[in-house]
Every structure is written in C-alpha cells, then in structure tokens.
Amino acid sequence: MNANEPKQNLLRQLPGVDRLFETVAASESCAHLPKSVLLKAIRTVLDSRRNAVLEASDAELPQIPTLDSLAAEVAEKASTIGAFNIKQVVNATGVVVHTNLGRSCLDTEAIAHITMVAEHYSNLEFDLSKGRRGSRYSAVEGLICEISGAEAATVVNNCAGAVLLCLDTLARNRSVILSRGEMVEIGGSFRIPDVMAKSGATLKEVGTTNRTHLADYENAISTDTGLLLKVHTSNFSIVGFTTSVSLSELVSLGRKFDLPVMEDLGSGSFVDFNRYGLYSEPTVQASVAAGVDVVSFSGDKLLGGPQAGLIVGKKTIIDAIKSNPLTRALRIDKLTLAALEATLSLYRDPEQAIRQIPTLRMITTGKQEVEGHARKLKSKLEALDKPGLSLTLVDLASKAGGGSLPLLEIPSCCIGVQMDDISANTIEKALRRHQPPVIGRIENDTFIIDPRTLTEGDDDIIVSAFAQLSAKNR
Ligand SMILES: *Cc1c(COP(=O)(O)O)cnc(C)c1O
C-alpha cells in the first residue's frame, strides 16, 4: 500500500472549486460579492485545508469539514477579502494628532464641503466672474492671508513637499545656513538634510547641537548663500545650557545681507495655546509678524485640517514658488482643497475654531470634562458585569502628538482596565482585532483608555469590544 494513501483519500474528500463556488454563491451572505472575491476566498480555504492534511503526521490526520461548513469558512474569508483596507478605528490612546491613525479628524462642515466637491463639478480652476480659466489656489489663498497676516500664500500636498519646494525655489545650487540644533528628523523618513540634498541646495551647518549664536550664521554667509533657514524642533526639546537665535534676529541678519529667511514651522498653529493654560507652540501669525520671508506648516497637525502643506510669506517669494514647475507635481487635490477651505473659514472666529475643529477641541478639553466622560464610560463597562474585569480611574497625561508641543502633558483622566485571567497585552491585541478596532495603550500592566481622543459613537464600540472579550482571545 502506498504510504500516502490515507492522505490522498482525505484530499479526495475536498470539494472542487466549482462545487464550492455553487454552494457559496447561492448563500445569502455571499450573493452580493464579486465572483473574483469568492474564488480567491475559495482557493485560500482549500489551500489551507490541503496543506493541513499534507503537513499532518500520519497519526493525527485532520478531518475534512462538511461542504456547508467549508462554505461558511469561505463566506467569512470573502468578507475580509472584500472589506476595505482603510477602516474606522477608535483612538483611545490620548495622542490627539496621531500620525499612524490619520492625524486630524475633520469637522462636519469640512466633511460636507468634501462631499459637495466629490459629488458635483465645481469651479476648481474656473473663474466664474470672468468666464475663463482660474487658479485652484485662489479658494484658500485669501483666507490663509487673512488669518496669518501674510502678504501671500499657497498650498501643496504636505509640509514635506512645501519645504522641498521652497528650498528648490530659493536655494537650488546655493547654500542654506541652518543651526546644528535644528537638523531634525520628523518621524517617517523626513530629514531636513535629505530634503535639502534632494532640492539641490547645500546644507551649511552652523553652531553646535545646544548653542548657536547670531555670529555663527553671520560668519557662514558667503557669496553662494541662498537662504537662512530656521526649523522648528517640533518633536523634541533641548534643555539646559542652550542658546538659539530668535526668528527676528535672523530676519534682521537676512535684511542686512539681502538674503531671504525661511522658517519651517511644521505643526504651525493659528491658535495660541497659552490662552488655554497649555504650554504654547509658536503661532504662524507670530512668525509672519517677525518679518520672515516664507513659512511652511502642515494642514493636518495643529491646524486640524486635511493633509496639506501651507506656505505663507512675501508676495515676490510666493510668486516665485508658484511658477516653479515642482508646484504642479505637488499640487493639492480638490477634495483636500475643499476640506482646507472649510477648516480655514472656521478660524475667522477663533473661539468657534476651538469649539468645532476636533483637534483643537480635544487638545483644549479640560481635565474635568474628560473625567466626566471617563466616569460615564466606566459605568457602561461595569454594567457588562464581566467576571474578573476591574476598572479604575487614573490621572494620566494625553499628548498633542504629530511632532507638536513635545513637552506638553495634557492632564487627563483615563480608565485603567485589568482582567483576572487576561493580560494587558492580550486585552490590547483583542481590542485591536475588534471590528472596528480599538487602539489604546499599556502602562504598568494595565490597559489604558484615554477618553480625550474618543469621537462620537466610540463609547458604544468600546463597550461592545469588551462584551466580546474573553479568555479565548488569548
Ligand atoms: C511634521 C513636520 C514636517 C512635515 O510635515 P508633513 O505635513 O507631515 O509633510 C516638516 N517640518 C516640521 C518641522 C514638521 O514638524
């Protein structure tokens, strides 16, 4: 007898693709799915069953499930294959501008404006008063100038692109003077020296990591200098024996030598968080008022809008930037432009901006309010009556995130979750695999939920995730 015969017999019990397809396609849960998805799911399920048989030891040969249970397996597989890859998640981390989780959530007016532009034709590049081609940037330029106090403005698809474009326009084949204390790397492969190299500018580092003086810049100026650059050290802070040159000192130096001065603000806020009792981030308005020639900042960090790179400054410089062919390659799309316009228009009334823009609202929510939310959510979780589940309120800090306000610890009140027979790591994993996923953090072997970053409907999702949590998740 052939040694493989028992395995071959088992494999013969597996239905063929066609037979399984007929069964699955007739089922209610799969009737609406495309044939390609069903076939992919069928092949995956059959392959895995076949491999299970081939890899099993002769003593422990697996059973082949019935046709109906294979069909159910296929249906489940097909629903994951057919599902979108980008999905809603619950941000329970307390990191407001969480780059991995999509940075800023948009306000409802911005969402409505995106929908309008997506659904209909629009005057994106059409001047309705003149009846001819217009500029796509005109929708937001005026607003950006109005809010920031700048003479001129433009936008590209993100701040990294904005920096590249500014350097390429102002300093290609020339040198750019930058303090060694500001040679930053922003998470996810954006390093100032690398962007500089890509733009064709040469980096001229001055000073030291902790101390740079005005004379360091001045001594480095030569005939090939194209730009004086200041980069906001947005995701770290050097403390102790430090000196850096202020933006206005750098602006005076630029004037003296007739050199443009640029500041890459990165997080770029229009709101002074000092007024809300929080450690403050330099505002765009302050940089403009200091007389800097050009400033770049992100749309989806502290601005609370869509991914975009905003550039504001002197008209001659912005005009030069606009006529650089790179601008076309970095151009912002219409959906983003709509979201940006709607978000910016909220800043016309700063109080309204704080109330309505989710990122600003989350950062400025007081601890008491977060505590009220935490208590409510805690009692909903207690009502599940889950054996071994212990819930406590803990005073911890939230973070602004997104490489902004690095020192800011926003006082928060979180829910600490522990379970008798399930570790914090297992809780974290199970919630992350829930649909929709719930993302929290672990501190001292406790799973932490920070209500600061929860949005409408998230409480119910968290409660249902915990209701389904059991030791089998291990
Ligand atoms: C975040 C940041 C950038 C990059 O901005 P993106 O919008 O993510 O491209 C550039 N410079 C600084 C200082 C930053 O903080």
Short mmCIF file of C-alpha atoms and ligand atoms in Angstrom, two decimals:
data_model
loop_
_atom_site.label_atom_id
_atom_site.label_comp_id
_atom_site.label_asym_id
_atom_site.label_seq_id
_atom_site.Cartn_x
_atom_site.Cartn_y
_atom_site.Cartn_z
CA MET A 1 0.00 0.00 0.00
CA ASN A 2 1.21 3.50 -0.83
CA ALA A 3 2.28 5.26 2.38
CA ASN A 4 0.47 8.39 1.20
CA GLU A 5 -2.82 6.69 0.58
CA PRO A 6 -4.65 7.86 3.75
CA LYS A 7 -3.72 11.45 2.93
CA GLN A 8 -4.72 11.08 -0.70
CA ASN A 9 -8.08 9.71 0.42
CA LEU A 10 -8.63 12.72 2.64
CA LEU A 11 -7.66 15.15 -0.12
CA ARG A 12 -10.15 13.48 -2.43
CA GLN A 13 -12.88 14.43 0.06
CA LEU A 14 -12.20 18.14 -0.51
CA PRO A 15 -14.80 19.56 -2.90
CA GLY A 16 -13.65 21.09 -6.17
CA VAL A 17 -13.58 24.84 -6.68
CA ASP A 18 -16.69 24.73 -8.91
CA ARG A 19 -18.78 22.76 -6.45
CA LEU A 20 -17.83 25.02 -3.54
CA PHE A 21 -18.48 28.09 -5.67
CA GLU A 22 -22.02 26.93 -6.46
CA THR A 23 -22.79 26.41 -2.80
CA VAL A 24 -21.24 29.68 -1.68
CA ALA A 25 -22.69 31.84 -4.45
CA ALA A 26 -26.16 30.61 -3.57
CA SER A 27 -25.82 31.64 0.07
CA GLU A 28 -27.42 34.85 1.24
CA SER A 29 -24.26 36.26 2.85
CA CYS A 30 -22.23 35.95 -0.36
CA ALA A 31 -24.68 36.55 -3.18
CA HIS A 32 -23.67 40.23 -3.46
CA LEU A 33 -19.91 39.61 -3.58
CA PRO A 34 -17.95 39.70 -6.85
CA LYS A 35 -17.02 36.32 -8.32
CA SER A 36 -13.31 37.17 -8.15
CA VAL A 37 -13.56 37.69 -4.39
CA LEU A 38 -15.40 34.41 -3.86
CA LEU A 39 -12.91 32.47 -5.98
CA LYS A 40 -9.99 33.98 -4.09
CA ALA A 41 -11.61 33.05 -0.78
CA ILE A 42 -12.37 29.51 -2.00
CA ARG A 43 -8.78 28.94 -3.16
CA THR A 44 -7.42 30.26 0.14
CA VAL A 45 -9.67 27.98 2.19
CA LEU A 46 -9.00 24.90 0.04
CA ASP A 47 -5.24 25.55 0.05
CA SER A 48 -5.13 25.83 3.78
CA ARG A 49 -7.16 22.62 4.25
CA ARG A 50 -4.96 20.81 1.74
CA ASN A 51 -1.79 21.96 3.48
CA ALA A 52 -3.18 20.92 6.85
CA VAL A 53 -3.58 17.39 5.53
CA LEU A 54 -0.17 17.28 3.83
CA GLU A 55 1.67 18.62 6.85
CA ALA A 56 -0.12 16.47 9.45
CA SER A 57 1.60 13.44 10.93
CA ASP A 58 0.01 10.13 9.92
CA ALA A 59 -1.15 9.62 13.49
CA GLU A 60 -3.03 12.91 13.63
CA LEU A 61 -4.73 13.37 10.28
CA PRO A 62 -7.27 16.20 10.30
CA GLN A 63 -10.95 15.78 9.41
CA ILE A 64 -12.30 17.35 6.24
CA PRO A 65 -15.25 19.57 7.19
CA THR A 66 -18.64 19.20 5.50
CA LEU A 67 -19.45 21.19 2.39
CA ASP A 68 -21.64 23.55 4.42
CA SER A 69 -19.00 24.29 6.98
CA LEU A 70 -16.39 24.87 4.26
CA ALA A 71 -18.86 27.25 2.64
CA ALA A 72 -19.22 29.13 5.93
CA GLU A 73 -15.44 29.37 6.18
CA VAL A 74 -15.31 30.77 2.64
CA ALA A 75 -18.02 33.31 3.44
CA GLU A 76 -16.03 34.61 6.38
CA LYS A 77 -12.83 34.76 4.35
CA ALA A 78 -14.64 36.52 1.47
CA SER A 79 -16.00 39.18 3.78
CA THR A 80 -12.46 40.06 4.92
CA ILE A 81 -11.06 39.97 1.39
CA GLY A 82 -13.93 42.15 0.16
CA ALA A 83 -13.69 44.64 3.04
CA PHE A 84 -11.91 47.94 2.62
CA ASN A 85 -8.37 48.05 3.92
CA ILE A 86 -8.74 51.54 5.36
CA LYS A 87 -11.25 51.37 8.16
CA GLN A 88 -12.52 53.36 11.08
CA VAL A 89 -10.59 52.83 14.31
CA VAL A 90 -11.21 54.11 17.81
CA ASN A 91 -8.32 56.24 19.04
CA ALA A 92 -8.23 55.64 22.78
CA THR A 93 -4.52 56.49 23.01
CA GLY A 94 -4.93 60.08 24.13
CA VAL A 95 -2.50 61.17 21.40
CA VAL A 96 -4.56 63.78 19.57
CA VAL A 97 -2.61 64.21 16.32
CA HIS A 98 -1.74 60.53 15.90
CA THR A 99 0.11 60.18 12.61
CA ASN A 100 -0.45 56.40 12.45
CA LEU A 101 -4.18 56.88 12.98
CA GLY A 102 -4.72 59.61 10.40
CA ARG A 103 -3.71 62.74 12.36
CA SER A 104 -6.70 65.09 12.42
CA CYS A 105 -10.41 64.29 12.24
CA LEU A 106 -12.36 66.86 10.27
CA ASP A 107 -15.24 69.00 11.41
CA THR A 108 -18.67 68.28 9.89
CA GLU A 109 -18.64 71.40 7.70
CA ALA A 110 -15.37 70.29 6.13
CA ILE A 111 -16.81 66.83 5.53
CA ALA A 112 -19.92 68.31 3.88
CA HIS A 113 -17.73 70.51 1.68
CA ILE A 114 -15.68 67.49 0.56
CA THR A 115 -18.87 65.63 -0.30
CA MET A 116 -20.16 68.53 -2.37
CA VAL A 117 -16.93 68.76 -4.38
CA ALA A 118 -16.75 64.99 -4.82
CA GLU A 119 -20.34 64.70 -5.98
CA HIS A 120 -20.55 67.63 -8.39
CA TYR A 121 -18.50 69.60 -10.84
CA SER A 122 -17.06 72.73 -9.24
CA ASN A 123 -15.27 75.96 -10.16
CA LEU A 124 -11.96 74.37 -9.11
CA GLU A 125 -9.96 76.13 -11.82
CA PHE A 126 -12.63 78.27 -13.39
CA ASP A 127 -13.07 81.98 -12.75
CA LEU A 128 -16.82 82.41 -12.66
CA SER A 129 -16.71 86.21 -12.89
CA LYS A 130 -14.53 86.26 -15.99
CA GLY A 131 -15.69 83.03 -17.58
CA ARG A 132 -12.21 81.69 -18.09
CA ARG A 133 -9.53 79.58 -16.50
CA GLY A 134 -8.84 80.44 -12.86
CA SER A 135 -6.41 79.31 -10.17
CA ARG A 136 -7.22 76.38 -7.90
CA TYR A 137 -5.31 78.06 -5.09
CA SER A 138 -7.47 81.16 -5.09
CA ALA A 139 -10.08 79.32 -2.99
CA VAL A 140 -7.82 79.40 0.06
CA GLU A 141 -5.08 81.99 -0.53
CA GLY A 142 -7.17 84.90 0.65
CA LEU A 143 -8.28 83.06 3.77
CA ILE A 144 -4.76 81.98 4.69
CA CYS A 145 -3.53 85.58 4.32
CA GLU A 146 -6.44 86.92 6.34
CA ILE A 147 -5.80 84.54 9.25
CA SER A 148 -1.98 84.63 9.22
CA GLY A 149 -1.46 88.28 8.33
CA ALA A 150 0.83 87.26 5.45
CA GLU A 151 1.03 89.11 2.12
CA ALA A 152 0.66 85.96 0.03
CA ALA A 153 0.09 82.26 0.38
CA THR A 154 -0.08 78.97 -1.48
CA VAL A 155 -0.64 75.30 -0.67
CA VAL A 156 0.80 71.95 -1.73
CA ASN A 157 0.03 68.39 -0.67
CA ASN A 158 2.00 68.27 2.59
CA CYS A 159 4.57 70.19 4.58
CA ALA A 160 7.45 67.97 3.45
CA GLY A 161 6.56 68.96 -0.12
CA ALA A 162 6.30 72.61 0.94
CA VAL A 163 9.84 72.53 2.37
CA LEU A 164 11.23 70.81 -0.73
CA LEU A 165 9.50 73.33 -2.98
CA CYS A 166 10.72 76.36 -1.00
CA LEU A 167 14.31 75.12 -0.91
CA ASP A 168 14.24 74.25 -4.60
CA THR A 169 12.88 77.69 -5.47
CA LEU A 170 15.07 79.77 -3.18
CA ALA A 171 18.31 77.86 -2.85
CA ARG A 172 18.90 75.42 -5.72
CA ASN A 173 22.68 75.28 -6.34
CA ARG A 174 23.24 77.59 -3.40
CA SER A 175 23.87 77.03 0.27
CA VAL A 176 21.38 77.14 3.10
CA ILE A 177 22.54 78.08 6.57
CA LEU A 178 20.96 76.06 9.37
CA SER A 179 21.77 75.63 13.06
CA ARG A 180 23.07 72.20 14.13
CA GLY A 181 20.42 72.28 16.83
CA GLU A 182 17.72 72.28 14.14
CA MET A 183 18.85 69.42 11.90
CA VAL A 184 15.75 67.46 12.67
CA GLU A 185 14.19 64.22 11.62
CA ILE A 186 10.41 64.18 11.65
CA GLY A 187 9.05 60.64 12.07
CA GLY A 188 8.61 58.57 8.93
CA SER A 189 11.71 59.46 6.95
CA PHE A 190 11.59 63.22 6.68
CA ARG A 191 15.08 64.50 7.48
CA ILE A 192 15.98 68.10 6.84
CA PRO A 193 19.47 67.30 5.40
CA ASP A 194 17.98 64.73 2.99
CA VAL A 195 15.26 67.08 1.77
CA MET A 196 17.92 69.71 1.32
CA ALA A 197 20.03 67.35 -0.80
CA LYS A 198 17.00 66.46 -2.93
CA SER A 199 16.29 70.14 -3.59
CA GLY A 200 19.78 70.72 -4.91
CA ALA A 201 20.69 73.10 -2.10
CA THR A 202 23.81 72.59 0.01
CA LEU A 203 23.46 72.46 3.73
CA LYS A 204 25.80 74.71 5.67
CA GLU A 205 25.56 73.74 9.34
CA VAL A 206 26.47 76.29 11.95
CA GLY A 207 26.80 76.35 15.74
CA THR A 208 26.51 73.27 17.93
CA THR A 209 23.69 70.97 19.00
CA ASN A 210 22.86 73.01 22.07
CA ARG A 211 24.14 76.50 21.30
CA THR A 212 24.06 78.56 18.14
CA HIS A 213 24.74 82.32 18.10
CA LEU A 214 23.89 85.00 15.58
CA ALA A 215 27.59 85.38 14.80
CA ASP A 216 27.70 81.72 13.72
CA TYR A 217 25.20 82.49 10.98
CA GLU A 218 26.87 85.75 10.06
CA ASN A 219 30.34 84.16 9.75
CA ALA A 220 28.96 81.46 7.49
CA ILE A 221 27.43 83.87 4.97
CA SER A 222 29.29 83.86 1.65
CA THR A 223 28.58 84.70 -1.98
CA ASP A 224 26.91 81.33 -2.59
CA THR A 225 24.49 81.64 0.33
CA GLY A 226 20.89 81.48 -0.88
CA LEU A 227 18.83 81.22 2.29
CA LEU A 228 18.84 81.43 6.08
CA LEU A 229 16.67 78.62 7.45
CA LYS A 230 15.07 78.07 10.81
CA VAL A 231 13.41 74.71 11.52
CA HIS A 232 11.03 74.32 14.40
CA THR A 233 12.31 71.47 16.58
CA SER A 234 8.79 70.22 16.80
CA ASN A 235 9.23 66.75 18.23
CA PHE A 236 11.96 67.24 20.82
CA SER A 237 13.37 69.88 23.06
CA ILE A 238 16.89 70.70 24.11
CA VAL A 239 17.01 71.97 27.66
CA GLY A 240 19.79 73.15 29.93
CA PHE A 241 22.78 75.13 28.62
CA THR A 242 21.25 76.30 25.37
CA THR A 243 21.17 79.32 23.10
CA SER A 244 19.36 79.70 19.87
CA VAL A 245 18.85 82.67 17.61
CA SER A 246 15.35 84.09 17.57
CA LEU A 247 13.45 84.41 14.35
CA SER A 248 13.52 88.21 14.49
CA GLU A 249 17.30 88.27 14.96
CA LEU A 250 17.64 86.02 11.94
CA VAL A 251 15.28 88.28 9.97
CA SER A 252 17.48 91.32 10.78
CA LEU A 253 20.55 89.42 9.65
CA GLY A 254 18.81 88.44 6.41
CA ARG A 255 17.89 92.07 5.75
CA LYS A 256 21.46 93.19 6.39
CA PHE A 257 22.81 90.75 3.78
CA ASP A 258 19.80 90.86 1.47
CA LEU A 259 19.11 87.14 1.98
CA PRO A 260 15.68 85.54 2.34
CA VAL A 261 14.81 83.91 5.66
CA MET A 262 12.60 80.83 5.85
CA GLU A 263 11.01 79.10 8.81
CA ASP A 264 9.72 75.53 8.66
CA LEU A 265 7.19 75.50 11.47
CA GLY A 266 5.86 72.00 10.84
CA SER A 267 2.96 71.88 13.25
CA GLY A 268 2.11 75.53 12.66
CA SER A 269 -0.73 76.63 14.87
CA PHE A 270 -3.08 79.57 14.31
CA VAL A 271 -4.11 79.43 17.97
CA ASP A 272 -2.00 80.43 20.95
CA PHE A 273 -2.45 77.51 23.35
CA ASN A 274 -1.06 79.65 26.15
CA ARG A 275 -4.52 81.16 26.44
CA TYR A 276 -5.87 77.75 27.36
CA GLY A 277 -3.33 77.24 30.11
CA LEU A 278 -1.24 74.97 27.93
CA TYR A 279 2.44 75.14 27.07
CA SER A 280 2.46 77.07 23.83
CA GLU A 281 3.63 76.36 20.32
CA PRO A 282 4.84 79.26 18.15
CA THR A 283 1.96 80.58 16.04
CA VAL A 284 2.06 81.23 12.32
CA GLN A 285 0.91 84.81 12.98
CA ALA A 286 3.93 85.42 15.25
CA SER A 287 6.34 84.18 12.59
CA VAL A 288 4.74 86.37 9.95
CA ALA A 289 4.81 89.36 12.31
CA ALA A 290 8.52 88.75 12.92
CA GLY A 291 9.01 89.57 9.24
CA VAL A 292 10.14 86.18 7.96
CA ASP A 293 10.08 85.88 4.16
CA VAL A 294 8.46 82.45 3.98
CA VAL A 295 6.92 79.99 6.45
CA SER A 296 5.87 76.37 5.84
CA PHE A 297 3.49 74.32 8.00
CA SER A 298 1.20 71.29 7.94
CA GLY A 299 -2.54 71.27 7.33
CA ASP A 300 -3.27 68.22 9.45
CA LYS A 301 -1.29 68.83 12.61
CA LEU A 302 -2.34 71.62 14.97
CA LEU A 303 -4.34 73.29 12.21
CA GLY A 304 -6.76 70.35 12.44
CA GLY A 305 -7.47 70.17 8.72
CA PRO A 306 -6.65 67.75 5.89
CA GLN A 307 -3.14 66.71 4.84
CA ALA A 308 -1.63 69.76 3.18
CA GLY A 309 1.47 71.95 3.20
CA LEU A 310 0.77 75.64 3.61
CA ILE A 311 3.28 78.24 2.52
CA VAL A 312 2.89 81.89 3.50
CA GLY A 313 5.14 84.89 3.09
CA LYS A 314 6.26 87.80 0.95
CA LYS A 315 4.47 88.15 -2.37
CA THR A 316 7.61 88.11 -4.54
CA ILE A 317 8.72 84.85 -2.96
CA ILE A 318 5.32 83.18 -3.13
CA ASP A 319 5.08 84.21 -6.80
CA ALA A 320 8.46 82.61 -7.48
CA ILE A 321 7.31 79.43 -5.71
CA LYS A 322 4.09 79.33 -7.72
CA SER A 323 5.95 79.48 -11.01
CA ASN A 324 8.27 76.61 -10.06
CA PRO A 325 7.24 73.51 -12.12
CA LEU A 326 7.55 71.42 -8.94
CA THR A 327 4.39 73.16 -7.66
CA ARG A 328 2.39 71.32 -10.30
CA ALA A 329 3.85 67.99 -9.20
CA LEU A 330 2.98 68.69 -5.57
CA ARG A 331 -0.44 70.08 -6.27
CA ILE A 332 -3.22 69.67 -3.77
CA ASP A 333 -6.31 67.73 -4.91
CA LYS A 334 -9.82 69.14 -4.94
CA LEU A 335 -11.16 67.10 -2.02
CA THR A 336 -8.34 68.29 0.20
CA LEU A 337 -8.77 71.84 -1.01
CA ALA A 338 -12.45 71.74 -0.05
CA ALA A 339 -11.64 70.38 3.41
CA LEU A 340 -8.95 73.00 3.87
CA GLU A 341 -11.21 75.86 2.83
CA ALA A 342 -13.95 74.78 5.24
CA THR A 343 -11.48 74.28 8.11
CA LEU A 344 -9.77 77.62 7.50
CA SER A 345 -13.03 79.50 7.38
CA LEU A 346 -13.74 78.37 10.95
CA TYR A 347 -10.64 80.32 12.06
CA ARG A 348 -12.35 83.59 11.20
CA ASP A 349 -13.80 83.23 14.69
CA PRO A 350 -11.04 81.66 16.84
CA GLU A 351 -13.50 80.66 19.59
CA GLN A 352 -15.54 78.80 17.02
CA ALA A 353 -12.40 77.14 15.68
CA ILE A 354 -11.62 75.81 19.16
CA ARG A 355 -15.17 74.54 19.63
CA GLN A 356 -15.63 72.97 16.20
CA ILE A 357 -12.30 71.69 14.93
CA PRO A 358 -11.89 68.26 16.56
CA THR A 359 -8.10 68.52 17.03
CA LEU A 360 -8.37 71.88 18.80
CA ARG A 361 -11.36 70.80 20.84
CA MET A 362 -9.60 67.64 22.01
CA ILE A 363 -6.39 69.46 22.97
CA THR A 364 -8.20 72.15 24.94
CA THR A 365 -10.82 69.99 26.67
CA GLY A 366 -10.38 70.46 30.42
CA LYS A 367 -9.49 67.59 32.70
CA GLN A 368 -12.83 67.80 34.49
CA GLU A 369 -14.76 67.22 31.30
CA VAL A 370 -12.55 64.27 30.36
CA GLU A 371 -13.11 62.87 33.85
CA GLY A 372 -16.89 63.12 33.40
CA HIS A 373 -16.59 61.16 30.16
CA ALA A 374 -14.33 58.59 31.83
CA ARG A 375 -16.87 58.05 34.65
CA LYS A 376 -19.71 57.56 32.19
CA LEU A 377 -17.79 55.09 30.05
CA LYS A 378 -16.58 53.27 33.17
CA SER A 379 -20.13 52.70 34.38
CA LYS A 380 -21.20 51.43 30.95
CA LEU A 381 -18.34 48.93 31.10
CA GLU A 382 -19.25 47.98 34.67
CA ALA A 383 -22.79 47.32 33.52
CA LEU A 384 -21.42 44.48 31.35
CA ASP A 385 -20.94 42.61 34.62
CA LYS A 386 -17.93 40.80 33.28
CA PRO A 387 -16.36 38.44 35.77
CA GLY A 388 -12.77 39.37 36.65
CA LEU A 389 -12.95 42.79 34.99
CA SER A 390 -11.57 45.57 37.16
CA LEU A 391 -11.84 49.22 36.18
CA THR A 392 -10.21 52.23 37.82
CA LEU A 393 -9.92 55.92 37.03
CA VAL A 394 -6.30 57.03 36.71
CA ASP A 395 -4.83 60.51 36.34
CA LEU A 396 -2.51 60.35 33.35
CA ALA A 397 -1.44 62.71 30.57
CA SER A 398 -2.62 62.98 26.99
CA LYS A 399 -0.31 64.22 24.22
CA ALA A 400 -0.80 66.64 21.34
CA GLY A 401 1.28 64.32 19.11
CA GLY A 402 2.16 64.77 15.44
CA GLY A 403 5.51 66.20 16.38
CA SER A 404 3.92 69.17 18.08
CA LEU A 405 4.04 70.56 21.59
CA PRO A 406 6.65 67.94 22.57
CA LEU A 407 6.75 68.95 26.20
CA LEU A 408 3.07 69.28 26.67
CA GLU A 409 1.49 66.79 29.01
CA ILE A 410 -2.22 67.48 28.92
CA PRO A 411 -3.71 66.46 32.28
CA SER A 412 -6.25 63.73 31.62
CA CYS A 413 -8.38 61.17 33.40
CA CYS A 414 -8.18 57.68 31.93
CA ILE A 415 -9.79 54.31 32.56
CA GLY A 416 -7.36 51.59 33.61
CA VAL A 417 -8.54 48.08 32.70
CA GLN A 418 -7.30 44.85 34.21
CA MET A 419 -8.74 41.35 33.94
CA ASP A 420 -8.11 38.43 36.24
CA ASP A 421 -7.28 35.86 33.61
CA ILE A 422 -6.28 38.04 30.65
CA SER A 423 -3.05 40.05 30.44
CA ALA A 424 -2.94 43.71 29.37
CA ASN A 425 -1.15 42.62 26.18
CA THR A 426 -3.94 40.21 25.36
CA ILE A 427 -6.59 42.86 26.00
CA GLU A 428 -4.70 45.25 23.73
CA LYS A 429 -4.49 42.64 20.98
CA ALA A 430 -8.15 41.61 21.23
CA LEU A 431 -9.39 45.19 21.09
CA ARG A 432 -7.09 45.93 18.17
CA ARG A 433 -8.68 42.99 16.31
CA HIS A 434 -12.22 44.00 17.11
CA GLN A 435 -14.35 45.48 14.29
CA PRO A 436 -13.95 48.45 14.39
CA PRO A 437 -10.55 48.20 16.08
CA VAL A 438 -10.00 49.97 19.41
CA ILE A 439 -6.45 51.26 19.89
CA GLY A 440 -5.31 52.01 23.44
CA ARG A 441 -2.04 51.87 25.32
CA ILE A 442 -0.48 49.87 28.13
CA GLU A 443 1.04 51.36 31.26
CA ASN A 444 2.13 49.31 34.27
CA ASP A 445 0.47 46.13 33.00
CA THR A 446 -2.81 48.00 32.72
CA PHE A 447 -4.72 48.66 29.52
CA ILE A 448 -5.43 52.40 29.34
CA ILE A 449 -8.34 54.13 27.65
CA ASP A 450 -7.97 57.90 27.36
CA PRO A 451 -11.39 59.43 26.60
CA ARG A 452 -9.82 62.68 25.35
CA THR A 453 -9.43 61.35 21.80
CA LEU A 454 -12.74 59.49 21.55
CA THR A 455 -15.23 60.69 18.97
CA GLU A 456 -18.98 60.27 18.77
CA GLY A 457 -20.09 56.65 18.88
CA ASP A 458 -16.73 55.38 20.16
CA ASP A 459 -18.07 54.60 23.66
CA ASP A 460 -20.51 52.06 22.23
CA ILE A 461 -17.78 50.44 20.14
CA ILE A 462 -15.55 50.11 23.21
CA VAL A 463 -18.38 48.59 25.22
CA SER A 464 -19.12 46.04 22.50
CA ALA A 465 -15.42 45.21 22.17
CA PHE A 466 -15.26 44.46 25.90
CA ALA A 467 -18.51 42.50 25.76
CA GLN A 468 -16.89 40.16 23.23
CA LEU A 469 -13.58 39.94 25.08
CA SER A 470 -12.92 36.57 26.65
CA ALA A 471 -10.08 34.27 27.58
CA LYS A 472 -10.31 32.66 24.14
CA ASN A 473 -8.77 35.84 22.68
CA ARG A 474 -5.50 34.69 24.08
C1 LIG B 1 5.70 67.49 10.56
C2 LIG B 1 6.77 68.36 10.06
C3 LIG B 1 7.09 68.40 8.71
C4 LIG B 1 6.41 67.50 7.71
O1 LIG B 1 5.04 67.81 7.60
P1 LIG B 1 4.04 66.82 6.79
O2 LIG B 1 2.79 67.62 6.67
O3 LIG B 1 3.92 65.60 7.62
O4 LIG B 1 4.66 66.55 5.47
C5 LIG B 1 8.09 69.24 8.30
N1 LIG B 1 8.76 70.01 9.18
C6 LIG B 1 8.47 70.02 10.50
C7 LIG B 1 9.25 70.91 11.42
C8 LIG B 1 7.46 69.19 11.00
O5 LIG B 1 7.16 69.18 12.29
#
